[in-house]
Short mmCIF file of C-alpha atoms and ligand atoms in Angstrom, two decimals:
data_model
loop_
_atom_site.label_atom_id
_atom_site.label_comp_id
_atom_site.label_asym_id
_atom_site.label_seq_id
_atom_site.Cartn_x
_atom_site.Cartn_y
_atom_site.Cartn_z
CA MET A 1 72.41 86.50 103.84
CA ARG A 2 70.91 84.67 106.81
CA LEU A 3 73.71 85.95 109.02
CA VAL A 4 73.11 89.55 107.95
CA LEU A 5 69.41 89.28 108.84
CA TRP A 6 70.31 87.61 112.10
CA HIS A 7 72.63 90.47 113.08
CA PHE A 8 70.01 92.95 111.89
CA MET A 9 67.27 91.38 114.04
CA GLY A 10 69.78 91.34 116.88
CA GLY A 11 69.90 95.11 116.81
CA SER A 12 72.80 95.89 114.48
CA GLY A 13 72.20 98.57 111.88
CA TRP A 14 71.40 97.36 108.36
CA ILE A 15 74.73 98.43 106.88
CA ASP A 16 76.68 97.45 110.03
CA ALA A 17 75.16 93.97 109.90
CA SER A 18 76.18 93.44 106.27
CA GLU A 19 79.68 94.79 106.85
CA LEU A 20 80.13 92.60 109.92
CA VAL A 21 79.30 89.50 107.89
CA ALA A 22 81.44 90.61 104.95
CA GLU A 23 84.38 91.18 107.28
CA ALA A 24 83.95 87.77 108.90
CA HIS A 25 84.40 86.35 105.39
CA ASP A 26 87.41 88.55 104.71
CA ARG A 27 85.44 90.57 102.21
CA GLY A 28 85.10 94.31 101.88
CA PRO A 29 82.35 96.93 101.62
CA TYR A 30 81.59 95.96 98.02
CA PHE A 31 80.63 92.46 99.11
CA ALA A 32 78.56 93.94 101.95
CA LYS A 33 76.69 96.03 99.40
CA ARG A 34 76.03 92.99 97.23
CA LEU A 35 74.74 91.11 100.27
CA ARG A 36 72.29 93.93 100.93
CA SER A 37 71.05 93.99 97.35
CA TRP A 38 70.62 90.19 97.30
CA ILE A 39 68.54 90.36 100.46
CA ARG A 40 66.36 93.16 99.07
CA ALA A 41 65.80 91.10 95.91
CA PHE A 42 64.97 88.06 98.00
CA LEU A 43 62.46 89.97 100.14
CA GLU A 44 60.65 91.14 97.02
CA ASP A 45 60.70 87.71 95.41
CA PRO A 46 61.49 84.72 97.64
CA HIS A 47 62.53 82.71 94.57
CA ASN A 48 65.21 85.21 93.74
CA LEU A 49 68.25 83.68 95.44
CA PRO A 50 71.79 84.12 94.13
CA VAL A 51 73.19 80.91 92.67
CA ASN A 52 76.66 79.90 93.71
CA THR A 53 78.12 79.29 90.27
CA ALA A 54 81.39 77.98 91.67
CA ASN A 55 79.38 75.13 93.15
CA THR A 56 77.90 74.03 89.86
CA TRP A 57 81.23 72.97 88.45
CA ASN A 58 82.77 69.70 89.32
CA ARG A 59 84.45 70.80 92.50
CA SER A 60 85.41 67.38 93.74
CA ALA A 61 88.00 67.20 90.99
CA LEU A 62 89.37 70.70 91.20
CA GLU A 63 89.47 70.83 94.96
CA ASN A 64 92.03 68.14 94.75
CA GLU A 65 94.97 70.45 95.50
CA ASP A 66 97.38 68.06 93.87
CA LEU A 67 95.52 68.25 90.58
CA GLU A 68 95.00 71.97 90.93
CA LEU A 69 98.72 72.48 91.56
CA ALA A 70 99.59 70.32 88.57
CA ILE A 71 97.19 72.26 86.34
CA SER A 72 98.47 75.60 87.62
CA GLU A 73 102.04 74.53 87.05
CA HIS A 74 101.24 73.26 83.59
CA LEU A 75 99.45 76.49 82.67
CA GLN A 76 102.41 78.43 84.04
CA SER A 77 104.73 76.50 81.73
CA VAL A 78 102.48 77.37 78.78
CA GLY A 79 103.20 81.04 79.32
CA LYS A 80 101.52 84.29 80.09
CA TYR A 81 98.55 83.70 77.81
CA VAL A 82 96.70 80.41 77.99
CA ARG A 83 93.43 78.99 76.69
CA ALA A 84 90.94 76.75 78.48
CA ALA A 85 91.78 74.19 75.80
CA ASP A 86 95.24 73.88 77.37
CA ILE A 87 93.63 72.19 80.40
CA VAL A 88 91.65 69.84 78.17
CA GLU A 89 94.79 68.83 76.29
CA TYR A 90 96.80 68.45 79.46
CA LEU A 91 94.22 66.15 81.06
CA ALA A 92 93.94 64.08 77.89
CA ASP A 93 97.60 63.10 78.28
CA PRO A 94 97.59 59.38 79.27
CA ARG A 95 100.44 59.90 81.77
CA VAL A 96 98.48 62.64 83.53
CA GLN A 97 95.34 60.49 83.52
CA GLN A 98 97.21 57.62 85.06
CA HIS A 99 98.86 59.79 87.70
CA PHE A 100 95.57 61.24 88.93
CA GLY A 101 93.50 58.10 88.35
CA LEU A 102 91.28 59.81 85.79
CA SER A 103 89.35 57.73 83.31
CA ASP A 104 87.87 60.31 81.01
CA THR A 105 88.69 63.61 79.37
CA ILE A 106 86.90 66.85 80.22
CA SER A 107 84.92 69.14 77.98
CA LEU A 108 85.94 72.61 76.97
CA SER A 109 83.08 74.11 78.98
CA THR A 110 84.24 72.30 82.12
CA ALA A 111 87.73 73.62 81.50
CA GLN A 112 86.30 77.12 81.13
CA GLY A 113 84.52 76.64 84.44
CA TRP A 114 87.82 75.68 86.00
CA MET A 115 89.57 78.70 84.59
CA HIS A 116 86.80 80.66 86.24
CA GLN A 117 87.45 78.87 89.52
CA LEU A 118 91.16 79.46 89.17
CA GLY A 119 90.08 83.06 88.59
CA PHE A 120 91.94 84.28 91.63
CA ARG A 121 94.91 83.91 89.38
CA TRP A 122 93.65 83.95 85.79
CA ARG A 123 91.88 86.92 84.30
CA LYS A 124 89.97 86.58 81.07
CA VAL A 125 91.13 88.72 78.17
CA PRO A 126 89.60 88.88 74.67
CA HIS A 127 90.01 86.08 72.09
CA GLY A 128 89.29 83.31 74.61
CA GLN A 129 92.62 83.75 76.33
CA TYR A 130 93.44 84.09 79.98
CA VAL A 131 96.27 86.11 81.42
CA ASP A 132 98.26 84.95 84.43
CA GLY A 133 97.85 87.11 87.58
CA HIS A 134 101.06 85.48 88.73
CA GLU A 135 102.88 87.71 86.21
CA ARG A 136 100.98 90.86 87.17
CA GLU A 137 103.36 93.79 87.41
CA ASP A 138 102.73 94.61 91.08
CA VAL A 139 102.93 90.93 92.06
CA VAL A 140 106.24 90.43 90.23
CA LYS A 141 107.57 93.64 91.73
CA TYR A 142 106.72 92.43 95.22
CA ARG A 143 108.25 89.02 94.51
CA GLN A 144 111.51 90.46 93.15
CA GLU A 145 111.93 93.46 95.43
CA VAL A 146 110.53 92.31 98.75
CA TYR A 147 110.03 88.56 99.05
CA LEU A 148 113.17 87.23 97.35
CA PRO A 149 115.61 89.68 99.00
CA ALA A 150 114.14 88.75 102.41
CA LEU A 151 114.47 85.04 101.67
CA ASN A 152 117.92 85.32 100.08
CA ALA A 153 119.22 87.28 103.08
CA ILE A 154 118.69 84.24 105.30
CA ARG A 155 119.30 81.56 102.69
CA PRO A 156 122.98 80.93 103.57
CA ARG A 157 121.87 80.15 107.12
CA LEU A 158 119.28 77.52 106.13
CA ARG A 159 119.90 73.79 106.32
CA GLN A 160 119.98 71.98 103.00
CA TYR A 161 118.48 68.65 102.00
CA ASP A 162 119.22 66.42 99.02
CA GLU A 163 116.67 64.90 96.64
CA HIS A 164 116.07 62.01 99.06
CA GLY A 165 115.33 64.41 101.91
CA GLU A 166 118.62 63.76 103.74
CA GLU A 167 120.40 66.69 105.30
CA VAL A 168 123.47 67.88 103.37
CA HIS A 169 126.24 68.63 105.84
CA SER A 170 128.74 71.30 104.93
CA ASN A 171 132.50 70.94 105.36
CA VAL A 172 132.68 74.11 107.41
CA PRO A 173 133.42 73.36 111.08
CA ALA A 174 130.28 73.77 113.18
CA ALA A 175 131.84 76.47 115.36
CA SER A 176 132.36 78.84 112.44
CA LEU A 177 128.89 78.34 110.95
CA PRO A 178 126.57 81.35 111.14
CA ARG A 179 123.58 81.17 113.48
CA ARG A 180 121.04 78.89 111.86
CA VAL A 181 117.60 80.01 110.71
CA CYS A 182 114.61 77.72 111.05
CA LEU A 183 111.85 78.51 108.52
CA PHE A 184 108.24 77.64 109.30
CA TRP A 185 105.69 77.67 106.51
CA GLN A 186 102.11 78.43 107.47
CA ASP A 187 98.82 78.14 105.61
CA GLU A 188 95.19 77.03 105.87
CA SER A 189 93.27 74.40 103.98
CA THR A 190 89.73 73.03 104.15
CA PHE A 191 88.73 69.37 104.09
CA PHE A 192 85.19 68.34 103.09
CA ALA A 193 83.38 65.33 104.55
CA ASN A 194 82.01 64.19 101.20
CA ASP A 195 85.17 64.80 99.22
CA ARG A 196 85.90 61.30 98.04
CA ARG A 197 87.80 59.70 95.28
CA VAL A 198 84.94 60.01 92.80
CA VAL A 199 85.98 61.90 89.73
CA ARG A 200 83.09 62.68 87.45
CA TRP A 201 83.46 65.17 84.65
CA VAL A 202 80.57 67.42 83.73
CA ASN A 203 79.63 66.71 80.14
CA GLU A 204 79.60 69.53 77.64
CA ARG A 205 75.87 69.19 76.94
CA GLU A 206 75.01 68.74 80.57
CA LYS A 207 73.43 71.76 82.23
CA PRO A 208 75.42 72.62 85.31
CA VAL A 209 73.09 71.85 88.22
CA PRO A 210 73.78 72.56 91.87
CA ARG A 211 74.91 69.39 93.57
CA ALA A 212 72.19 68.08 95.83
CA LYS A 213 74.46 66.81 98.53
CA GLY A 214 77.20 69.40 98.54
CA GLU A 215 80.51 68.79 100.19
CA GLY A 216 78.95 68.15 103.58
CA ALA A 217 80.56 69.31 106.79
CA SER A 218 83.97 70.85 106.46
CA LEU A 219 87.00 71.18 108.65
CA MET A 220 89.57 73.93 108.28
CA VAL A 221 93.17 73.24 109.18
CA SER A 222 95.75 75.89 109.88
CA ASP A 223 99.25 74.64 110.51
CA PHE A 224 103.00 75.28 110.36
CA PHE A 225 105.78 72.98 109.21
CA SER A 226 109.56 73.09 108.92
CA ALA A 227 111.90 70.97 106.81
CA GLU A 228 113.86 70.25 110.01
CA ASP A 229 111.08 68.60 111.92
CA GLY A 230 107.77 68.44 110.04
CA TRP A 231 104.54 69.77 111.58
CA LEU A 232 105.32 72.17 114.41
CA ARG A 233 104.78 70.60 117.82
CA SER A 234 106.47 70.54 121.21
CA GLU A 235 109.28 68.12 122.01
CA ASP A 236 106.91 65.74 123.84
CA GLY A 237 104.29 66.06 121.10
CA GLN A 238 101.68 67.29 123.59
CA THR A 239 101.32 70.82 122.25
CA GLN A 240 100.92 71.61 118.60
CA ALA A 241 100.66 74.69 116.44
CA ARG A 242 97.87 73.06 114.43
CA ARG A 243 94.36 74.48 114.71
CA LEU A 244 91.30 72.57 113.56
CA PHE A 245 88.32 74.77 112.97
CA ARG A 246 84.75 73.87 112.04
CA PRO A 247 83.60 76.86 110.02
CA GLY A 248 79.94 77.84 109.90
CA LYS A 249 76.92 78.69 111.95
CA ASN A 250 76.27 76.48 115.02
CA ARG A 251 79.84 75.28 114.67
CA ASP A 252 82.96 77.34 115.42
CA GLY A 253 81.91 80.51 113.58
CA TYR A 254 84.65 82.15 111.57
CA PHE A 255 88.40 82.23 111.91
CA THR A 256 89.06 85.85 112.82
CA ASN A 257 92.11 88.03 112.98
CA ASP A 258 92.27 87.43 116.75
CA ASP A 259 92.19 83.65 116.23
CA VAL A 260 95.09 84.03 113.81
CA LEU A 261 97.11 86.07 116.31
CA GLN A 262 96.45 83.57 119.09
CA GLN A 263 97.58 80.70 116.92
CA PHE A 264 100.76 82.53 115.90
CA HIS A 265 101.62 83.27 119.52
CA ALA A 266 101.15 79.61 120.40
CA ALA A 267 103.30 78.61 117.41
CA ALA A 268 105.99 81.09 118.48
CA ASP A 269 105.97 79.58 122.01
CA ILE A 270 106.63 76.12 120.61
CA ALA A 271 109.19 77.17 117.99
CA LEU A 272 111.19 79.35 120.38
CA SER A 273 111.41 76.65 123.04
CA ARG A 274 112.27 73.93 120.54
CA TRP A 275 114.92 75.92 118.67
CA PRO A 276 116.40 78.25 121.30
CA HIS A 277 119.70 78.62 119.43
CA GLU A 278 118.24 79.46 116.04
CA ASP A 279 116.45 82.41 114.52
CA ILE A 280 112.78 81.71 113.87
CA VAL A 281 111.11 82.92 110.68
CA PHE A 282 107.44 82.39 109.77
CA VAL A 283 106.64 82.46 106.05
CA VAL A 284 102.96 83.21 105.52
CA ASP A 285 100.36 83.98 102.92
CA ASN A 286 99.51 87.51 101.89
CA ALA A 287 95.97 86.99 103.28
CA PRO A 288 93.98 90.00 104.56
CA THR A 289 93.79 88.46 108.05
CA HIS A 290 97.59 88.49 108.15
CA GLN A 291 97.87 92.02 106.82
CA LYS A 292 95.44 93.65 109.20
CA ARG A 293 96.91 96.68 110.88
CA GLU A 294 96.28 98.12 114.32
CA ALA A 295 93.07 100.22 114.23
CA THR A 296 94.99 103.34 115.23
CA ALA A 297 97.84 102.75 112.75
CA LEU A 298 99.01 105.69 110.67
CA SER A 299 96.91 105.95 107.51
CA ALA A 300 96.22 108.78 105.08
CA ARG A 301 93.00 107.17 103.89
CA SER A 302 90.38 109.26 105.63
CA MET A 303 92.41 112.31 106.64
CA THR A 304 90.86 115.71 106.04
CA LYS A 305 92.67 118.33 104.01
CA ASN A 306 92.32 120.99 106.69
CA LEU A 307 92.07 121.22 110.44
CA SER A 308 89.46 118.94 112.00
CA ARG A 309 88.21 118.67 115.55
CA THR A 310 86.62 115.27 114.90
CA PHE A 311 89.24 113.33 112.93
CA GLY A 312 90.30 110.13 114.69
CA VAL A 313 89.76 106.40 114.73
CA GLU A 314 86.63 104.70 116.04
CA ILE A 315 87.34 101.62 118.08
CA PRO A 316 84.89 99.39 119.97
CA ILE A 317 84.80 99.88 123.74
CA LEU A 318 85.76 96.67 125.56
CA ASP A 319 84.90 95.58 129.08
CA GLU A 320 87.44 94.12 131.52
CA ALA A 321 87.12 90.68 129.94
CA GLY A 322 87.86 92.15 126.51
CA ARG A 323 84.28 91.79 125.23
CA PRO A 324 82.63 94.63 123.28
CA VAL A 325 80.28 96.83 125.32
CA HIS A 326 76.78 97.39 123.89
CA GLY A 327 74.89 100.65 124.30
CA SER A 328 71.18 100.98 125.16
CA ASP A 329 70.42 100.87 121.41
CA GLY A 330 71.99 97.39 121.20
CA LYS A 331 74.89 98.61 119.08
CA VAL A 332 78.52 98.12 119.99
CA SER A 333 79.67 101.27 121.77
CA LYS A 334 82.59 102.97 120.13
CA ALA A 335 85.13 105.49 121.29
CA ARG A 336 86.97 107.95 119.10
CA VAL A 337 90.70 107.86 119.73
CA ARG A 338 93.69 109.56 118.14
CA MET A 339 95.62 108.06 115.28
CA ALA A 340 99.21 107.09 116.07
CA ASP A 341 102.09 109.53 115.42
CA GLY A 342 104.04 109.66 112.20
CA THR A 343 107.84 109.70 112.06
CA PHE A 344 110.04 112.38 110.49
CA ALA A 345 113.01 111.32 108.36
CA ASP A 346 115.35 111.91 111.34
CA GLY A 347 113.37 109.43 113.45
CA THR A 348 111.57 111.93 115.68
CA LYS A 349 107.82 111.65 116.19
CA HIS A 350 105.45 113.73 114.11
CA SER A 351 102.18 114.28 115.95
CA LEU A 352 99.11 114.57 113.75
CA TYR A 353 97.44 116.77 116.37
CA PHE A 354 98.12 120.23 117.78
CA PRO A 355 99.33 120.13 121.40
CA ASP A 356 96.64 120.22 124.10
CA ASP A 357 98.24 123.35 125.57
CA HIS A 358 98.43 125.26 122.29
CA PRO A 359 98.20 129.05 122.90
CA ASP A 360 95.27 129.25 120.49
CA PRO A 361 92.34 127.52 122.25
CA GLU A 362 90.76 126.82 118.83
CA LEU A 363 93.68 124.60 117.88
CA ARG A 364 94.15 122.67 121.13
CA GLY A 365 94.12 118.94 120.41
CA ALA A 366 92.74 119.41 116.89
CA PHE A 367 93.85 117.27 113.92
CA LYS A 368 96.25 119.36 111.85
CA GLY A 369 94.95 118.38 108.40
CA MET A 370 96.97 117.05 105.46
CA VAL A 371 98.14 120.48 104.27
CA LYS A 372 99.67 121.36 107.62
CA LEU A 373 101.26 117.90 107.98
CA LEU A 374 102.87 118.20 104.55
CA GLU A 375 104.12 121.73 105.33
CA GLU A 376 105.71 120.42 108.52
CA ARG A 377 107.51 117.89 106.32
CA GLY A 378 108.97 120.65 104.18
CA TYR A 379 106.47 120.83 101.30
CA SER A 380 105.39 124.28 100.18
CA SER A 381 102.31 125.53 98.34
CA VAL A 382 100.40 122.31 99.00
CA GLY A 383 97.30 124.30 100.05
CA ARG A 384 96.36 124.73 96.40
CA LEU A 385 96.35 120.96 95.79
CA ARG A 386 93.17 118.92 95.83
CA ALA A 387 92.55 116.71 98.87
CA GLN A 388 92.72 113.71 96.54
CA CYS A 389 92.48 112.82 92.86
CA ASP A 390 89.20 111.25 91.65
CA SER A 391 88.91 107.76 93.16
CA PHE A 392 92.54 108.19 94.26
CA ASN A 393 93.47 107.41 90.66
CA CYS A 394 96.62 109.52 90.54
CA PRO A 395 98.80 109.77 87.42
CA ALA A 396 101.27 106.87 87.56
CA PRO A 397 104.98 107.65 87.84
CA PRO A 398 107.11 106.54 84.85
CA PRO A 399 108.78 103.13 85.28
CA ASP A 400 112.03 103.17 87.28
CA THR A 401 111.07 106.43 89.01
CA PRO A 402 110.52 106.00 92.76
CA PRO A 403 106.94 107.16 93.45
CA LEU A 404 107.84 109.57 96.26
CA ALA A 405 110.50 111.32 94.15
CA TYR A 406 108.01 111.59 91.29
CA TYR A 407 105.10 112.93 93.32
CA SER A 408 107.33 115.39 95.18
CA GLN A 409 108.26 116.84 91.78
CA HIS A 410 104.76 116.56 90.30
CA PRO A 411 102.34 116.73 93.22
CA CYS A 412 98.78 115.85 92.19
CA CYS A 413 96.95 115.73 95.52
CA CYS A 414 97.60 115.91 99.27
CA ARG A 415 96.60 112.34 100.02
CA ARG A 416 99.03 110.84 97.49
CA LEU A 417 101.96 112.83 98.88
CA LEU A 418 101.25 111.67 102.41
CA TYR A 419 100.47 108.13 101.32
CA GLU A 420 103.91 107.81 99.72
CA GLN A 421 105.79 109.06 102.80
CA PRO A 422 108.19 106.38 104.10
CA ASP A 423 106.58 106.22 107.57
CA PHE A 424 103.07 105.85 106.08
CA LYS A 425 104.38 103.10 103.80
CA ALA A 426 106.25 101.28 106.55
CA VAL A 427 103.26 100.63 108.83
CA LYS A 428 103.40 96.97 109.74
CA SER A 429 100.56 94.56 110.32
CA ARG A 430 99.61 93.59 113.86
CA LEU A 431 100.84 90.09 113.17
CA GLU A 432 104.29 91.33 112.12
CA MET A 433 104.60 93.69 115.08
CA GLU A 434 103.51 91.15 117.68
CA MET A 435 105.80 88.48 116.26
CA GLU A 436 108.77 90.84 115.98
CA ALA A 437 108.29 91.80 119.62
CA ARG A 438 108.94 88.13 120.37
CA GLY A 439 111.96 87.92 118.10
CA VAL A 440 110.16 86.09 115.29
CA GLN A 441 110.48 87.44 111.75
CA VAL A 442 107.46 87.23 109.44
CA ILE A 443 107.87 87.08 105.65
CA PHE A 444 104.82 87.46 103.41
CA LEU A 445 104.69 85.35 100.26
CA PRO A 446 103.85 87.01 96.96
CA LYS A 447 100.24 86.51 95.85
CA PHE A 448 99.34 83.65 93.48
CA HIS A 449 102.70 81.89 93.92
CA CYS A 450 101.68 78.54 95.39
CA GLU A 451 104.93 77.03 94.06
CA LEU A 452 106.80 79.16 96.60
CA ASN A 453 104.91 77.78 99.62
CA PRO A 454 105.81 74.10 100.13
CA ILE A 455 102.92 73.64 102.57
CA GLU A 456 100.60 73.66 99.52
CA GLN A 457 102.13 70.36 98.51
CA CYS A 458 101.67 69.04 102.05
CA TRP A 459 97.94 69.77 101.69
CA GLY A 460 97.86 68.09 98.29
CA SER A 461 99.59 65.03 99.65
CA SER A 462 97.30 64.84 102.74
CA LYS A 463 94.18 65.14 100.62
CA LYS A 464 95.25 62.30 98.38
CA GLU A 465 95.51 60.17 101.51
CA TYR A 466 92.28 61.58 102.94
CA ARG A 467 90.26 60.58 99.87
CA GLU A 468 91.23 56.95 100.35
CA LYS A 469 89.53 56.84 103.74
CA PRO A 470 85.97 55.53 104.12
CA SER A 471 83.34 58.22 103.77
CA SER A 472 81.55 59.40 106.89
CA SER A 473 79.34 62.31 107.79
CA LYS A 474 80.18 62.10 111.50
CA GLU A 475 82.15 65.07 112.77
CA ALA A 476 84.40 62.86 114.88
CA ASP A 477 85.30 60.71 111.85
CA LEU A 478 85.93 63.78 109.75
CA GLU A 479 88.36 65.11 112.32
CA ARG A 480 90.15 61.80 112.82
CA ASN A 481 90.48 61.21 109.07
CA VAL A 482 91.89 64.69 108.54
CA VAL A 483 94.42 64.35 111.36
CA ASP A 484 95.51 60.91 110.11
CA ALA A 485 95.88 62.24 106.58
CA LEU A 486 97.97 65.21 107.73
CA ASP A 487 100.23 63.02 109.81
CA SER A 488 100.74 60.66 106.87
CA VAL A 489 102.93 63.20 105.06
CA SER A 490 106.48 62.02 105.65
CA LEU A 491 109.32 64.29 106.71
CA HIS A 492 111.22 63.26 103.60
CA SER A 493 108.36 64.42 101.38
CA MET A 494 108.18 67.70 103.26
CA ARG A 495 111.88 68.24 102.67
CA ARG A 496 111.47 67.60 98.96
CA PHE A 497 108.60 70.12 98.82
CA TYR A 498 110.78 72.61 100.67
CA THR A 499 113.73 72.10 98.31
CA ARG A 500 111.41 72.55 95.33
CA SER A 501 110.12 75.89 96.64
CA LEU A 502 113.71 77.09 97.16
CA ARG A 503 114.52 76.01 93.61
CA PHE A 504 111.65 78.13 92.27
CA ALA A 505 112.82 81.05 94.42
CA ASP A 506 116.30 80.66 92.97
CA ALA A 507 114.92 80.61 89.42
CA TYR A 508 113.02 83.86 90.04
CA THR A 509 116.09 85.39 91.67
CA LYS A 510 118.08 84.59 88.54
CA GLY A 511 115.50 86.55 86.56
CA LEU A 512 113.49 83.71 85.02
CA THR A 513 109.81 84.34 84.26
CA GLY A 514 107.09 82.05 85.60
CA LYS A 515 107.10 80.03 82.38
CA GLN A 516 110.89 79.62 82.38
CA ALA A 517 110.96 78.84 86.11
CA ALA A 518 108.41 76.03 85.67
CA TRP A 519 110.54 74.52 82.89
CA ALA A 520 113.80 74.88 84.81
CA SER A 521 112.31 73.47 88.01
CA LYS A 522 111.18 70.35 86.19
CA LYS A 523 114.55 69.94 84.50
CA TYR A 524 116.49 70.33 87.76
CA ARG A 525 114.14 68.29 89.93
CA GLY A 526 115.76 67.55 93.28
CA HIS A 527 118.20 70.46 93.06
CA ARG A 528 118.18 73.41 95.43
CA VAL A 529 119.52 75.87 92.89
CA ILE A 530 119.39 76.33 89.14
CA PRO A 531 122.81 76.47 87.38
CA ASP A 532 123.99 79.79 85.95
CA THR A 533 123.99 78.28 82.46
CA ILE A 534 120.19 78.24 82.59
CA PHE A 535 119.65 81.05 80.06
CA GLU A 536 121.76 79.25 77.49
CA GLU A 537 119.75 76.08 78.10
CA LEU A 538 116.46 77.95 77.80
CA THR A 539 117.57 79.40 74.48
CA ASN A 540 118.69 76.00 73.21
CA ALA A 541 115.39 74.45 74.26
CA GLY A 542 113.46 77.29 72.61
CA ILE A 543 111.70 78.37 75.83
CA SER A 544 110.72 82.02 75.51
CA ALA A 545 110.09 84.41 78.38
CA ASP A 546 106.31 84.61 77.88
ZN1 ZN B 1 96.68 112.34 93.30
#
């Protein structure tokens, strides 16, 4: 809220200021709107400040990634529907208590608070149950149809490690081996200065109160690792892919899309020079900063139905140093530019605009409109269609029917037809395009599947180490402790984490559900693949699909 007012006083428009701040936090227009309403409420009544409910729960325990991973994995093994009581029961298990050094059980209300915090993955449904976002239809579809095929395509070219983290050499002579692939896993994690090994459960009768001290200063880490060589750094150790970032005002600000791109280019430099004879693949989160497309990228979102002389994309004007230029009103000056071309099925370019030398002066350089674009792609009588269905909530195609085939048969609106065109669908993120130009493939992980990204376990392991270090509020100590903790994760551990993530991927490839995969992964600990007899074993053990 302070940042919005700051931008506003600095000359940004009211809405612009809120959207700027929302974007810096990777949030959308809805969040910007909420920011504006909070500020209005605050100006009317200075006591009316939003309370950060996430903060009132015992974060020090749940921000222990190791514990969070264990809870998530346990809940996953329970099935699609779980209750908060499942966490309570799990943490009451003496073996679990011993493993995490816990001395007490938690209350049901604390567990409910945690479910809320895990809310990125668990949605509440009636009867006190929660449903797993991990098993959401679109997420599973992405996992099975995009992520796993991409991973499985390169899997035969990956090195393998046994349960002790030693490389498994194949009997095939080196000369006839396919070109190797080196996978690098990337992610971010935040370390808090006051996050120490103090586990205190919030009692059921205790009113959740905001913690006076908070987590203190924080340090964000973004890094890459491979099973071959650990954290990504140059041969001499002088250059590393790791970025330490002090988020917040008067510190480093916010990690933007440009920061991400810079880091990936630096990581590509190191990886390509270290592994010149291998193919480099970065496996990354599905985060919005990774998915951001070029401003001028093909998009049906705001296209007009009919001809328009103003349709285009607004981009900030930059000076020679790449900084935004401000107008006399203090606002960032913007220029309207054309959206990029589409591509016809035969690969030729499809311009969205009439040629500048069109015989009809009225049409010269004008945007053609969705109707015209669809007609040029062979659709007829689209002029009678609406521009778009209400809230773009189009009737869903029946299962197993490809959307484009369905909507071509049953067109509902112009925008949907364009949106489903292969070239509109295939627009890549800036990150993907810039990495591909350098010969580096990028694979996006499915949402909510932390078990598929072994770097999550590296964070968990580092944080366990970090919490053992003496507490300090000094920035320099914070940074040194974090770096020490990260470097304490052994290569052998990293290889075990890597093997575990491949085992989960194999379980999903074989058609196991999240619940079955969690069971199978535990049973075949240390293995890279799950045997084909797994379904028989699941039946014998009485493990159902959900
Ligand atoms: Zn529609």
